[in-house]
CSV table of C-alpha atoms in Angstrom, one decimal:
chain,number,residue,atom,x,y,z
A,10,MET,CA,-39.8,99.5,-39.2
A,11,PRO,CA,-39.2,96.1,-37.2
A,12,ALA,CA,-36.5,95.9,-34.6
A,13,THR,CA,-33.8,93.3,-36.1
A,14,MET,CA,-33.8,90.8,-34.5
A,15,PRO,CA,-30.9,87.9,-33.5
A,16,PRO,CA,-31.1,85.0,-36.7
A,17,SER,CA,-32.1,82.8,-34.2
A,18,PRO,CA,-34.8,81.8,-31.5
A,19,PRO,CA,-32.9,83.8,-28.6
A,20,GLY,CA,-32.3,81.2,-25.5
A,21,PRO,CA,-30.7,82.7,-22.6
A,22,ASP,CA,-26.8,84.3,-23.5
A,23,VAL,CA,-25.1,82.5,-21.0
A,24,ARG,CA,-22.4,85.1,-22.9
A,25,ARG,CA,-23.6,88.2,-22.8
A,26,ARG,CA,-23.1,90.6,-19.9
A,27,LEU,CA,-25.4,94.1,-19.0
A,28,LEU,CA,-25.4,96.6,-17.3
A,29,LEU,CA,-29.1,99.2,-17.6
A,30,ARG,CA,-27.5,102.3,-16.2
A,31,GLY,CA,-29.0,105.5,-14.8
A,32,GLY,CA,-32.8,104.0,-14.3
A,33,VAL,CA,-35.5,104.6,-13.0
A,34,LEU,CA,-36.8,101.1,-11.9
A,35,ALA,CA,-40.3,99.9,-11.6
A,36,ASP,CA,-40.1,96.6,-9.5
A,37,PRO,CA,-44.1,96.2,-9.6
A,38,GLU,CA,-42.5,94.0,-6.6
A,39,ARG,CA,-41.4,97.3,-4.4
A,40,GLY,CA,-43.8,99.7,-5.7
A,41,VAL,CA,-42.8,103.6,-7.1
A,42,PRO,CA,-40.5,103.3,-9.1
A,43,ALA,CA,-37.4,104.9,-8.0
A,44,PRO,CA,-33.6,105.3,-9.8
A,45,GLY,CA,-31.6,102.3,-10.1
A,46,GLU,CA,-29.3,100.1,-12.4
A,47,VAL,CA,-29.8,96.1,-13.6
A,48,ALA,CA,-27.6,94.4,-14.2
A,49,VAL,CA,-27.7,91.1,-16.4
A,50,ALA,CA,-25.9,87.9,-16.7
A,51,GLY,CA,-26.3,84.7,-18.2
A,52,GLY,CA,-30.2,85.6,-19.6
A,53,ARG,CA,-31.0,86.0,-15.6
A,54,ILE,CA,-31.4,89.5,-13.4
A,55,ALA,CA,-27.3,89.1,-11.7
A,56,ALA,CA,-28.0,92.0,-9.6
A,57,VAL,CA,-30.6,95.4,-8.9
A,58,GLY,CA,-28.3,98.4,-7.5
A,59,ALA,CA,-29.6,101.8,-6.3
A,60,PRO,CA,-27.9,104.6,-8.6
A,61,GLY,CA,-23.8,103.9,-8.5
A,62,THR,CA,-23.9,100.8,-7.1
A,63,LEU,CA,-22.6,98.3,-9.8
A,64,SER,CA,-20.0,97.3,-10.8
A,65,ALA,CA,-19.5,95.1,-14.1
A,66,PRO,CA,-16.4,95.1,-15.6
A,67,GLY,CA,-17.0,93.5,-19.7
A,68,ALA,CA,-20.8,94.5,-19.4
A,69,GLU,CA,-22.1,96.1,-22.2
A,70,VAL,CA,-23.6,99.3,-20.9
A,71,TYR,CA,-26.7,100.8,-21.7
A,72,ASP,CA,-27.4,104.7,-21.3
A,73,ALA,CA,-31.8,104.1,-19.5
A,74,ARG,CA,-31.0,107.9,-18.8
A,75,GLY,CA,-34.7,109.0,-17.9
A,76,LEU,CA,-36.1,106.3,-19.0
A,77,LEU,CA,-38.8,104.1,-17.6
A,78,VAL,CA,-37.3,100.1,-16.5
A,79,THR,CA,-40.0,97.7,-16.0
A,80,PRO,CA,-40.3,93.8,-16.0
A,81,GLY,CA,-40.5,92.1,-19.9
A,82,LEU,CA,-44.4,93.3,-20.3
A,83,ILE,CA,-46.3,90.4,-20.8
A,84,ASP,CA,-48.9,90.4,-23.4
A,85,LEU,CA,-51.8,87.1,-21.3
A,86,HIS,CA,-54.1,87.7,-24.9
A,87,ALA,CA,-52.8,88.4,-28.4
A,88,HIS,CA,-53.6,85.6,-31.6
A,89,VAL,CA,-50.1,85.4,-32.9
A,90,TYR,CA,-51.4,81.7,-35.4
A,91,GLU,CA,-49.7,83.1,-38.5
A,92,GLY,CA,-51.0,82.0,-41.6
A,93,ALA,CA,-52.7,79.5,-40.2
A,94,THR,CA,-55.6,81.5,-39.2
A,95,GLU,CA,-57.5,84.8,-40.2
A,96,LEU,CA,-56.2,85.8,-37.8
A,97,GLY,CA,-52.6,86.1,-37.1
A,98,LEU,CA,-50.2,88.0,-36.6
A,99,PRO,CA,-46.4,87.4,-36.9
A,100,ALA,CA,-45.3,87.5,-33.1
A,101,ASP,CA,-42.5,89.5,-33.1
A,102,ARG,CA,-44.4,92.1,-34.4
A,103,ALA,CA,-47.1,91.9,-30.9
A,104,GLY,CA,-44.2,91.2,-28.8
A,105,ILE,CA,-40.6,91.9,-28.5
A,106,GLU,CA,-40.9,94.5,-31.9
A,107,ARG,CA,-43.4,96.6,-29.3
A,108,GLY,CA,-41.2,95.9,-26.4
A,109,VAL,CA,-42.9,93.2,-24.6
A,110,THR,CA,-41.4,90.1,-24.1
A,111,THR,CA,-43.7,87.4,-23.6
A,112,VAL,CA,-47.0,86.3,-25.2
A,113,ALA,CA,-49.4,84.2,-24.4
A,114,ASP,CA,-51.0,83.6,-27.9
A,115,ALA,CA,-55.3,83.4,-25.9
A,116,GLY,CA,-56.7,79.8,-28.1
A,117,SER,CA,-55.6,79.9,-31.7
A,118,SER,CA,-54.6,76.6,-31.9
A,119,GLY,CA,-56.4,73.8,-30.3
A,120,SER,CA,-55.0,70.0,-29.5
A,121,ASP,CA,-55.3,68.9,-33.0
A,122,ARG,CA,-52.9,71.3,-34.3
A,123,TRP,CA,-50.9,72.0,-31.9
A,124,ALA,CA,-47.3,70.3,-33.7
A,125,ASP,CA,-47.9,72.8,-35.4
A,126,PHE,CA,-48.2,75.5,-34.2
A,127,ALA,CA,-45.5,75.0,-31.4
A,128,ALA,CA,-43.2,74.3,-34.7
A,129,SER,CA,-44.3,77.0,-37.0
A,130,VAL,CA,-44.5,79.6,-34.5
A,131,VAL,CA,-43.3,78.7,-30.4
A,132,ALA,CA,-39.3,77.8,-31.8
A,133,PRO,CA,-39.2,80.6,-34.0
A,134,ALA,CA,-39.8,83.3,-32.4
A,135,GLY,CA,-37.8,85.7,-30.6
A,136,THR,CA,-40.5,87.0,-28.2
A,137,ARG,CA,-40.5,83.9,-25.8
A,138,VAL,CA,-44.7,82.8,-26.8
A,139,LEU,CA,-46.5,81.2,-24.1
A,140,ALA,CA,-50.2,80.1,-25.2
A,141,TRP,CA,-53.9,78.9,-23.7
A,142,LEU,CA,-54.7,75.8,-25.9
A,143,ASN,CA,-58.9,76.6,-27.0
A,144,VAL,CA,-60.8,73.4,-25.7
A,145,ALA,CA,-62.1,73.3,-29.2
A,146,ARG,CA,-59.5,70.9,-31.0
A,147,HIS,CA,-58.8,72.5,-34.0
A,148,GLY,CA,-59.0,75.6,-32.2
A,149,LEU,CA,-59.9,78.9,-34.6
A,150,VAL,CA,-57.6,77.5,-37.9
A,151,GLY,CA,-61.3,76.7,-39.5
A,152,GLY,CA,-62.4,80.3,-38.1
A,153,SER,CA,-64.7,81.8,-35.6
A,154,GLY,CA,-67.5,78.8,-34.9
A,155,GLU,CA,-65.5,77.0,-33.4
A,156,LEU,CA,-67.5,75.1,-30.7
A,157,ALA,CA,-70.3,75.2,-33.0
A,158,GLY,CA,-70.3,71.9,-34.2
A,159,GLY,CA,-71.3,70.4,-30.1
A,160,ALA,CA,-69.0,67.3,-29.6
A,161,ALA,CA,-67.4,66.5,-32.3
A,162,ASP,CA,-65.3,70.3,-31.6
A,163,LEU,CA,-63.4,68.4,-28.4
A,164,ASP,CA,-61.4,66.2,-27.4
A,165,PRO,CA,-61.0,66.6,-24.0
A,166,GLU,CA,-58.8,63.3,-23.7
A,167,ALA,CA,-56.3,65.2,-26.2
A,168,THR,CA,-56.7,68.7,-24.6
A,169,ALA,CA,-55.5,66.9,-21.7
A,170,GLY,CA,-52.3,64.9,-23.0
A,171,VAL,CA,-51.2,68.0,-24.7
A,172,LEU,CA,-51.7,70.1,-21.3
A,173,VAL,CA,-49.3,67.4,-19.7
A,174,ARG,CA,-47.0,66.9,-21.8
A,175,GLU,CA,-46.4,70.3,-22.8
A,176,ARG,CA,-46.9,72.4,-19.7
A,177,GLY,CA,-43.6,74.5,-19.7
A,178,ARG,CA,-45.3,76.4,-23.2
A,179,VAL,CA,-49.4,75.5,-22.6
A,180,ARG,CA,-50.0,77.6,-19.8
A,181,GLY,CA,-54.2,77.3,-19.1
A,182,LEU,CA,-57.3,76.5,-21.8
A,183,LYS,CA,-59.0,79.2,-23.8
A,184,VAL,CA,-62.4,78.9,-24.3
A,185,ARG,CA,-64.8,81.5,-26.1
A,186,MET,CA,-68.7,81.9,-24.7
A,187,SER,CA,-70.3,84.1,-26.5
A,188,ARG,CA,-73.1,83.5,-29.6
A,189,SER,CA,-70.8,84.1,-32.8
A,190,ALA,CA,-68.6,81.5,-31.4
A,191,LEU,CA,-70.6,78.6,-29.1
A,192,GLY,CA,-74.1,77.8,-31.6
A,193,GLY,CA,-76.3,75.9,-29.9
A,194,SER,CA,-73.3,74.0,-27.6
A,195,GLY,CA,-74.4,76.0,-24.7
A,196,LEU,CA,-72.2,75.4,-20.9
A,197,ALA,CA,-71.3,72.6,-22.0
A,198,PRO,CA,-67.7,73.6,-23.5
A,199,LEU,CA,-67.2,75.7,-20.3
A,200,ARG,CA,-68.1,72.7,-18.0
A,201,ILE,CA,-65.2,70.6,-19.6
A,202,ALA,CA,-62.9,73.1,-20.2
A,203,ARG,CA,-63.2,73.9,-16.5
A,204,GLU,CA,-62.8,69.6,-15.7
A,205,VAL,CA,-60.0,69.4,-17.5
A,206,ALA,CA,-57.9,71.9,-16.8
A,207,ALA,CA,-58.7,71.2,-13.0
A,208,ALA,CA,-57.4,68.3,-13.7
A,209,CYS,CA,-54.5,69.4,-15.1
A,210,GLY,CA,-54.0,72.3,-12.8
A,211,VAL,CA,-53.8,75.1,-14.6
A,212,PRO,CA,-56.7,78.5,-15.2
A,213,VAL,CA,-59.5,79.0,-18.1
A,214,MET,CA,-59.1,81.9,-19.5
A,215,VAL,CA,-62.5,82.5,-21.2
A,216,HIS,CA,-63.8,85.1,-23.3
A,217,VAL,CA,-67.4,86.9,-23.3
A,218,GLY,CA,-69.6,88.6,-25.6
A,219,ASN,CA,-73.2,88.8,-26.7
A,220,ALA,CA,-75.3,86.3,-25.0
A,221,PRO,CA,-76.3,83.4,-24.4
A,222,PRO,CA,-74.9,82.4,-22.4
A,223,GLU,CA,-75.2,85.3,-19.8
A,224,LEU,CA,-73.0,86.9,-18.1
A,225,GLY,CA,-73.5,86.1,-14.5
A,226,THR,CA,-74.2,82.3,-16.3
A,227,VAL,CA,-70.5,82.2,-16.6
A,228,LEU,CA,-69.3,84.0,-13.8
A,229,ASP,CA,-70.9,81.2,-11.3
A,230,LEU,CA,-68.7,78.2,-13.6
A,231,LEU,CA,-65.5,80.4,-12.7
A,232,GLY,CA,-63.0,79.3,-9.8
A,233,PRO,CA,-59.5,80.4,-8.6
A,234,GLY,CA,-57.6,81.8,-11.0
A,235,ASP,CA,-59.5,81.8,-13.6
A,236,VAL,CA,-59.5,84.7,-16.0
A,237,VAL,CA,-62.8,86.2,-17.3
A,238,THR,CA,-60.9,88.3,-20.9
A,239,HIS,CA,-62.6,91.5,-22.4
A,240,ALA,CA,-64.6,91.9,-19.3
A,241,PHE,CA,-65.2,95.8,-20.0
A,242,HIS,CA,-66.3,95.4,-23.4
A,243,GLY,CA,-69.3,97.9,-24.4
A,244,LYS,CA,-71.5,95.0,-25.1
A,245,ALA,CA,-75.3,94.4,-23.8
A,246,GLY,CA,-74.9,92.6,-20.6
A,247,GLY,CA,-71.6,92.3,-19.2
A,248,LEU,CA,-70.2,93.8,-15.8
A,249,PHE,CA,-73.4,95.3,-14.8
A,250,GLY,CA,-76.5,93.4,-16.6
A,251,GLY,CA,-78.9,96.6,-17.6
A,252,GLY,CA,-78.0,98.1,-14.5
A,253,PRO,CA,-76.8,100.6,-12.1
A,254,GLU,CA,-74.3,98.5,-10.4
A,255,PRO,CA,-72.8,95.2,-10.9
A,256,LEU,CA,-74.1,91.6,-11.5
A,257,PRO,CA,-73.7,90.3,-7.6
A,258,GLN,CA,-72.2,87.0,-10.3
A,259,LEU,CA,-69.4,89.4,-10.5
A,260,ARG,CA,-68.9,90.5,-7.0
A,261,ALA,CA,-68.9,87.2,-5.9
A,262,ALA,CA,-66.5,85.4,-8.2
A,263,LEU,CA,-64.1,88.1,-7.6
A,264,GLU,CA,-64.8,87.1,-4.3
A,265,ARG,CA,-63.4,84.1,-5.2
A,266,GLY,CA,-60.2,84.4,-7.2
A,267,VAL,CA,-61.4,85.1,-10.6
A,268,ARG,CA,-60.1,87.4,-12.6
A,269,LEU,CA,-61.1,90.2,-14.8
A,270,ASP,CA,-58.1,90.1,-18.2
A,271,VAL,CA,-58.5,93.7,-20.4
A,272,GLY,CA,-58.6,91.9,-23.5
A,273,HIS,CA,-59.4,95.3,-25.5
A,274,GLY,CA,-59.2,93.2,-29.7
A,275,SER,CA,-61.3,95.0,-32.2
A,276,ALA,CA,-64.8,95.6,-30.4
A,277,SER,CA,-64.4,94.4,-26.7
A,278,PHE,CA,-63.1,97.3,-24.8
A,279,ALA,CA,-65.2,100.5,-23.8
A,280,PHE,CA,-64.0,103.6,-22.0
A,281,GLY,CA,-67.6,103.6,-20.3
A,282,THR,CA,-67.7,100.7,-19.2
A,283,ALA,CA,-64.6,100.9,-17.9
A,284,GLU,CA,-65.3,103.9,-16.7
A,285,ARG,CA,-68.0,102.8,-14.7
A,286,ALA,CA,-66.2,99.9,-13.3
A,287,LEU,CA,-63.4,101.3,-12.2
A,288,ALA,CA,-66.2,103.9,-10.2
A,289,ALA,CA,-67.2,101.1,-8.6
A,290,GLY,CA,-63.9,99.4,-7.2
A,291,ILE,CA,-63.9,96.7,-10.3
A,292,ARG,CA,-60.6,96.6,-11.1
A,293,PRO,CA,-58.6,94.8,-14.4
A,294,TYR,CA,-56.5,92.5,-12.9
A,295,THR,CA,-54.7,92.4,-16.1
A,296,ILE,CA,-53.9,94.0,-19.3
A,297,SER,CA,-54.3,92.7,-23.2
A,298,THR,CA,-54.3,93.3,-26.2
A,299,ASP,CA,-56.7,90.6,-28.2
A,300,LEU,CA,-53.7,91.6,-31.2
A,301,HIS,CA,-54.8,90.3,-34.4
A,302,ARG,CA,-54.6,91.6,-38.0
A,303,ARG,CA,-57.6,93.0,-38.3
A,304,ASN,CA,-56.9,96.1,-34.8
A,305,ALA,CA,-52.7,96.4,-35.1
A,306,ALA,CA,-53.6,99.5,-37.4
A,307,GLY,CA,-56.0,100.7,-35.1
A,308,PRO,CA,-58.0,100.9,-32.5
A,309,VAL,CA,-55.3,98.5,-30.3
A,310,HIS,CA,-52.5,98.6,-32.0
A,311,ASP,CA,-50.0,97.6,-29.5
A,312,LEU,CA,-49.5,96.2,-25.1
A,313,THR,CA,-48.2,100.5,-24.9
A,314,THR,CA,-51.1,102.0,-26.3
A,315,THR,CA,-53.5,100.1,-24.5
A,316,MET,CA,-52.2,100.6,-21.5
A,317,GLY,CA,-52.2,104.3,-22.2
A,318,LYS,CA,-56.1,104.2,-22.1
A,319,LEU,CA,-55.8,102.6,-18.9
A,320,LEU,CA,-53.2,105.6,-17.2
A,321,ALA,CA,-55.4,108.3,-19.9
A,322,LEU,CA,-58.9,106.8,-17.4
A,323,GLY,CA,-57.2,107.4,-13.7
A,324,MET,CA,-55.3,104.0,-12.9
A,325,PRO,CA,-51.6,104.8,-11.5
A,326,LEU,CA,-48.9,104.0,-13.4
A,327,PRO,CA,-47.7,101.7,-11.1
A,328,GLU,CA,-51.1,99.5,-10.9
A,329,VAL,CA,-50.6,99.5,-15.0
A,330,ILE,CA,-47.1,98.1,-15.0
A,331,ARG,CA,-48.2,95.7,-12.5
A,332,CYS,CA,-51.2,94.9,-14.9
A,333,VAL,CA,-48.5,93.8,-18.0
A,334,THR,CA,-46.1,92.5,-15.8
A,335,LEU,CA,-45.7,90.8,-12.5
A,336,HIS,CA,-50.1,90.2,-12.3
A,337,PRO,CA,-50.3,88.1,-16.1
A,338,SER,CA,-46.9,85.9,-14.4
A,339,GLU,CA,-49.0,84.9,-12.1
A,340,VAL,CA,-52.0,83.7,-13.9
A,341,LEU,CA,-49.4,82.3,-16.3
A,342,GLY,CA,-48.5,80.3,-12.7
A,343,MET,CA,-44.6,81.8,-13.6
A,344,ARG,CA,-44.4,84.2,-11.0
A,345,GLY,CA,-40.6,84.7,-10.1
A,346,GLU,CA,-39.2,83.8,-13.6
A,347,LEU,CA,-41.3,86.2,-15.3
A,348,GLY,CA,-42.9,89.7,-14.4
A,349,THR,CA,-39.7,90.7,-11.6
A,350,LEU,CA,-37.0,92.7,-11.1
A,351,ARG,CA,-35.6,89.9,-8.4
A,352,VAL,CA,-32.7,89.6,-9.3
A,353,GLY,CA,-32.2,85.3,-10.4
A,354,ALA,CA,-35.1,85.5,-12.8
A,355,ALA,CA,-35.2,85.8,-16.4
A,356,ALA,CA,-33.5,88.7,-17.4
A,357,ASP,CA,-36.5,89.6,-19.7
A,358,LEU,CA,-37.0,93.4,-19.0
A,359,THR,CA,-38.7,96.5,-20.9
A,360,VAL,CA,-37.4,99.8,-21.5
A,361,LEU,CA,-40.0,102.5,-21.6
A,362,GLU,CA,-39.6,106.7,-22.1
A,363,GLU,CA,-42.7,108.1,-20.9
A,364,ARG,CA,-44.3,111.1,-22.7
A,365,ALA,CA,-46.5,113.8,-21.7
A,366,ALA,CA,-47.7,117.3,-23.6
A,367,ALA,CA,-50.0,119.8,-23.3
A,368,ALA,CA,-52.2,119.1,-26.0
A,369,PRO,CA,-54.0,116.1,-25.4
A,370,ARG,CA,-53.2,113.3,-27.3
A,371,TRP,CA,-56.6,111.8,-28.1
A,372,LEU,CA,-56.9,107.5,-27.2
A,373,VAL,CA,-59.6,105.5,-29.1
A,374,ASP,CA,-61.4,102.5,-27.9
A,375,ALA,CA,-63.4,99.3,-30.0
A,376,VAL,CA,-66.2,102.0,-29.7
A,377,GLY,CA,-65.3,104.2,-31.5
A,378,GLU,CA,-65.3,107.2,-28.1
A,379,ARG,CA,-62.2,109.6,-28.0
A,380,ARG,CA,-60.5,109.8,-24.4
A,381,PRO,CA,-58.0,112.5,-24.2
A,382,ALA,CA,-53.7,111.6,-22.4
A,383,ARG,CA,-51.7,114.1,-21.3
A,384,ARG,CA,-48.6,111.0,-21.2
A,385,TRP,CA,-48.0,108.5,-22.3
A,386,LEU,CA,-46.2,105.4,-22.7
A,387,VAL,CA,-43.4,104.1,-25.8
A,388,PRO,CA,-41.3,101.4,-26.3
A,389,VAL,CA,-37.2,102.6,-26.5
A,390,ALA,CA,-35.3,99.1,-26.3
A,391,ALA,CA,-36.1,94.8,-24.9
A,392,VAL,CA,-33.9,92.7,-23.2
A,393,ARG,CA,-34.9,89.4,-23.8
A,394,ALA,CA,-33.3,86.3,-22.1
A,395,GLY,CA,-30.6,89.1,-21.9
A,396,ARG,CA,-29.9,90.6,-25.4
A,397,LEU,CA,-30.3,93.9,-26.3
A,398,VAL,CA,-33.2,94.8,-28.6
A,399,PRO,CA,-33.3,98.1,-29.9
A,400,VAL,CA,-37.8,98.8,-31.1
A,401,ARG,CA,-38.1,100.9,-33.4
A,402,GLU,CA,-40.8,103.9,-32.7
A,403,ALA,CA,-43.9,102.4,-34.7
A,404,ALA,CA,-45.4,105.0,-37.3
A,405,ALA,CA,-49.0,106.9,-35.7
């Protein structure tokens, strides 16, 4: 059952005061989670203190005993253009109803449809919705071959115009560099996306999958702050290029500041690839879902389930939390505003229950492989711009 949302999209609730007491604070800028409490006022984090040290007369008190309090979770890659694309989920189904306070739509809209996306998705959502604007002018509205038409599919001037006008909501450009999206367009869309993004001071998120083009060639074109999503897929080529060692272009790209994103999706996360990468010292910078209509019932489900898969592979909990809070806030150019428990930051918080069991819970990747999990995370509440939203547990 979905959470009950306010009847209108929440801006900062300047009247509400809230105190989260008794929990364990997982501050991604401080390392190991520790007991503490958080006070919220005016839609902002007003104070953070040790247990029992904060006083908030008249505030609503949330009992977080036995629970983990994190900055609001950020899903860097989802698809929420409901109705206009085949993939689009309701934004709040991908977001606040699963304890995720910020969702970045990854290229569902291009410049041609931005105004409609902003009015029909961004404005009414209870979740904070940001966007990677598709370099293809029509985004995914016309289907998944959005770049197969060559130059006719691109309007760099209009794309740059949206990036400049909508900087508060559009945080970068998305380009899909795989055979299914490109047709015969080759590397031209990526080169154009990089040029436009550089001129506007934003990063590029690049979808990778089936060649052509080859991953090494794509990596050579990326610069600091750019994001490779679906990085841990199990398709031919990929991070290892069919060999035993990571691609040399990958090592070079990581040294330049290129970032790897999970982007689980229906076909883009393989336990085997992720295990090999972790063993080689190649780690995800961000953990995202690529959540959409075709995978919300499985194998993806939601962001906390995806986090659980990386925990099951041995990533430490503080690192996993950084990958869905601090790190995506940096990618989006919003460090200090999102992804943190700093005083003065937006009062976006997530409350999680960490569960454990003697018998494992089996998690499934995008190629049907399973791994056992003996601990996992369940969202129980969220705070979005100062408003407390209970989260009802999703059906398994």
